[in-house]
């Protein structure tokens, strides 16, 4: 969904971008929360994803111990 989200933003397809954000929001996990936070921080259309990723990381501090973080 991340790659499709990038393409939807690039090609200005807001409905698809919103759908991707919805999917990503419902698949936040310890192994992807930081990556999704970075993704959300780069796109104004992903405010909800950013909020949910921050909440997830606050609730699961072990996220910051995941590989690469």
C-alpha positions as YAML, in Angstrom:
chain: A
units: angstrom
residues:
- id: 1
  name: UNK
  ca: [0.00, 0.00, 0.00]
- id: 2
  name: UNK
  ca: [2.97, 2.33, 0.58]
- id: 3
  name: UNK
  ca: [4.08, 2.20, -3.04]
- id: 4
  name: UNK
  ca: [0.53, 2.67, -4.30]
- id: 5
  name: UNK
  ca: [0.15, 5.62, -1.94]
- id: 6
  name: UNK
  ca: [3.25, 7.27, -3.41]
- id: 7
  name: UNK
  ca: [1.91, 6.73, -6.92]
- id: 8
  name: UNK
  ca: [-1.54, 8.06, -5.99]
- id: 9
  name: UNK
  ca: [0.01, 11.24, -4.60]
- id: 10
  name: UNK
  ca: [2.35, 11.60, -7.57]
- id: 11
  name: UNK
  ca: [-0.46, 11.23, -10.09]
- id: 12
  name: UNK
  ca: [-2.95, 13.26, -8.03]
- id: 13
  name: UNK
  ca: [-5.48, 10.52, -7.34]
- id: 14
  name: UNK
  ca: [-6.79, 11.58, -3.93]
- id: 15
  name: UNK
  ca: [-9.40, 8.83, -3.59]
- id: 16
  name: UNK
  ca: [-6.73, 6.17, -4.00]
- id: 17
  name: UNK
  ca: [-4.39, 7.99, -1.63]
- id: 18
  name: UNK
  ca: [-7.14, 8.08, 1.03]
- id: 19
  name: UNK
  ca: [-7.78, 4.37, 0.57]
- id: 20
  name: UNK
  ca: [-4.07, 3.62, 0.96]
- id: 21
  name: UNK
  ca: [-3.90, 5.70, 4.14]
- id: 22
  name: UNK
  ca: [-6.90, 3.79, 5.51]
- id: 23
  name: UNK
  ca: [-5.22, 0.44, 4.76]
- id: 24
  name: UNK
  ca: [-1.90, 1.54, 6.24]
- id: 25
  name: UNK
  ca: [-3.60, 2.87, 9.38]
- id: 26
  name: UNK
  ca: [-5.14, -0.53, 9.98]
- id: 27
  name: UNK
  ca: [-1.86, -2.38, 9.51]
- id: 28
  name: UNK
  ca: [0.44, -0.48, 11.86]
- id: 29
  name: UNK
  ca: [2.73, -2.90, 13.67]
- id: 30
  name: UNK
  ca: [5.96, -2.82, 15.65]
- id: 31
  name: UNK
  ca: [8.00, -3.59, 12.55]
- id: 32
  name: UNK
  ca: [6.54, -0.78, 10.39]
- id: 33
  name: UNK
  ca: [5.30, 1.99, 12.70]
- id: 34
  name: UNK
  ca: [8.42, 4.17, 12.39]
- id: 35
  name: UNK
  ca: [8.49, 3.80, 8.60]
- id: 36
  name: UNK
  ca: [4.82, 4.74, 8.40]
- id: 37
  name: UNK
  ca: [5.42, 7.76, 10.61]
- id: 38
  name: UNK
  ca: [8.13, 8.93, 8.22]
- id: 39
  name: UNK
  ca: [5.86, 8.30, 5.24]
- id: 40
  name: UNK
  ca: [3.02, 10.22, 6.86]
- id: 41
  name: UNK
  ca: [5.33, 13.10, 7.70]
- id: 42
  name: UNK
  ca: [6.14, 13.61, 4.03]
- id: 43
  name: UNK
  ca: [2.54, 13.89, 2.79]
- id: 44
  name: UNK
  ca: [-0.08, 16.34, 4.03]
- id: 45
  name: UNK
  ca: [-2.81, 13.90, 2.99]
- id: 46
  name: UNK
  ca: [-1.64, 11.36, 5.59]
- id: 47
  name: UNK
  ca: [-2.39, 13.30, 8.79]
- id: 48
  name: UNK
  ca: [-4.50, 10.45, 10.19]
- id: 49
  name: UNK
  ca: [-1.73, 7.95, 9.51]
- id: 50
  name: UNK
  ca: [0.77, 10.19, 11.29]
- id: 51
  name: UNK
  ca: [-1.49, 10.50, 14.34]
- id: 52
  name: UNK
  ca: [-2.11, 6.75, 14.49]
- id: 53
  name: UNK
  ca: [1.58, 5.91, 14.07]
- id: 54
  name: UNK
  ca: [2.54, 8.31, 16.88]
- id: 55
  name: UNK
  ca: [-0.14, 6.83, 19.15]
- id: 56
  name: UNK
  ca: [1.04, 3.30, 18.32]
- id: 57
  name: UNK
  ca: [4.68, 4.14, 19.05]
- id: 58
  name: UNK
  ca: [3.72, 5.78, 22.36]
- id: 59
  name: UNK
  ca: [1.72, 2.70, 23.34]
- id: 60
  name: UNK
  ca: [4.45, 0.29, 22.16]
- id: 61
  name: UNK
  ca: [7.87, 1.73, 23.04]
- id: 62
  name: UNK
  ca: [9.49, -1.51, 21.83]
- id: 63
  name: UNK
  ca: [8.81, -0.16, 18.34]
- id: 64
  name: UNK
  ca: [11.92, 1.97, 18.71]
- id: 65
  name: UNK
  ca: [13.96, -1.18, 19.41]
- id: 66
  name: UNK
  ca: [12.91, -2.80, 16.09]
- id: 67
  name: UNK
  ca: [15.56, -3.41, 13.46]
- id: 68
  name: UNK
  ca: [16.84, -0.18, 11.99]
- id: 69
  name: UNK
  ca: [15.50, 1.98, 14.84]
...
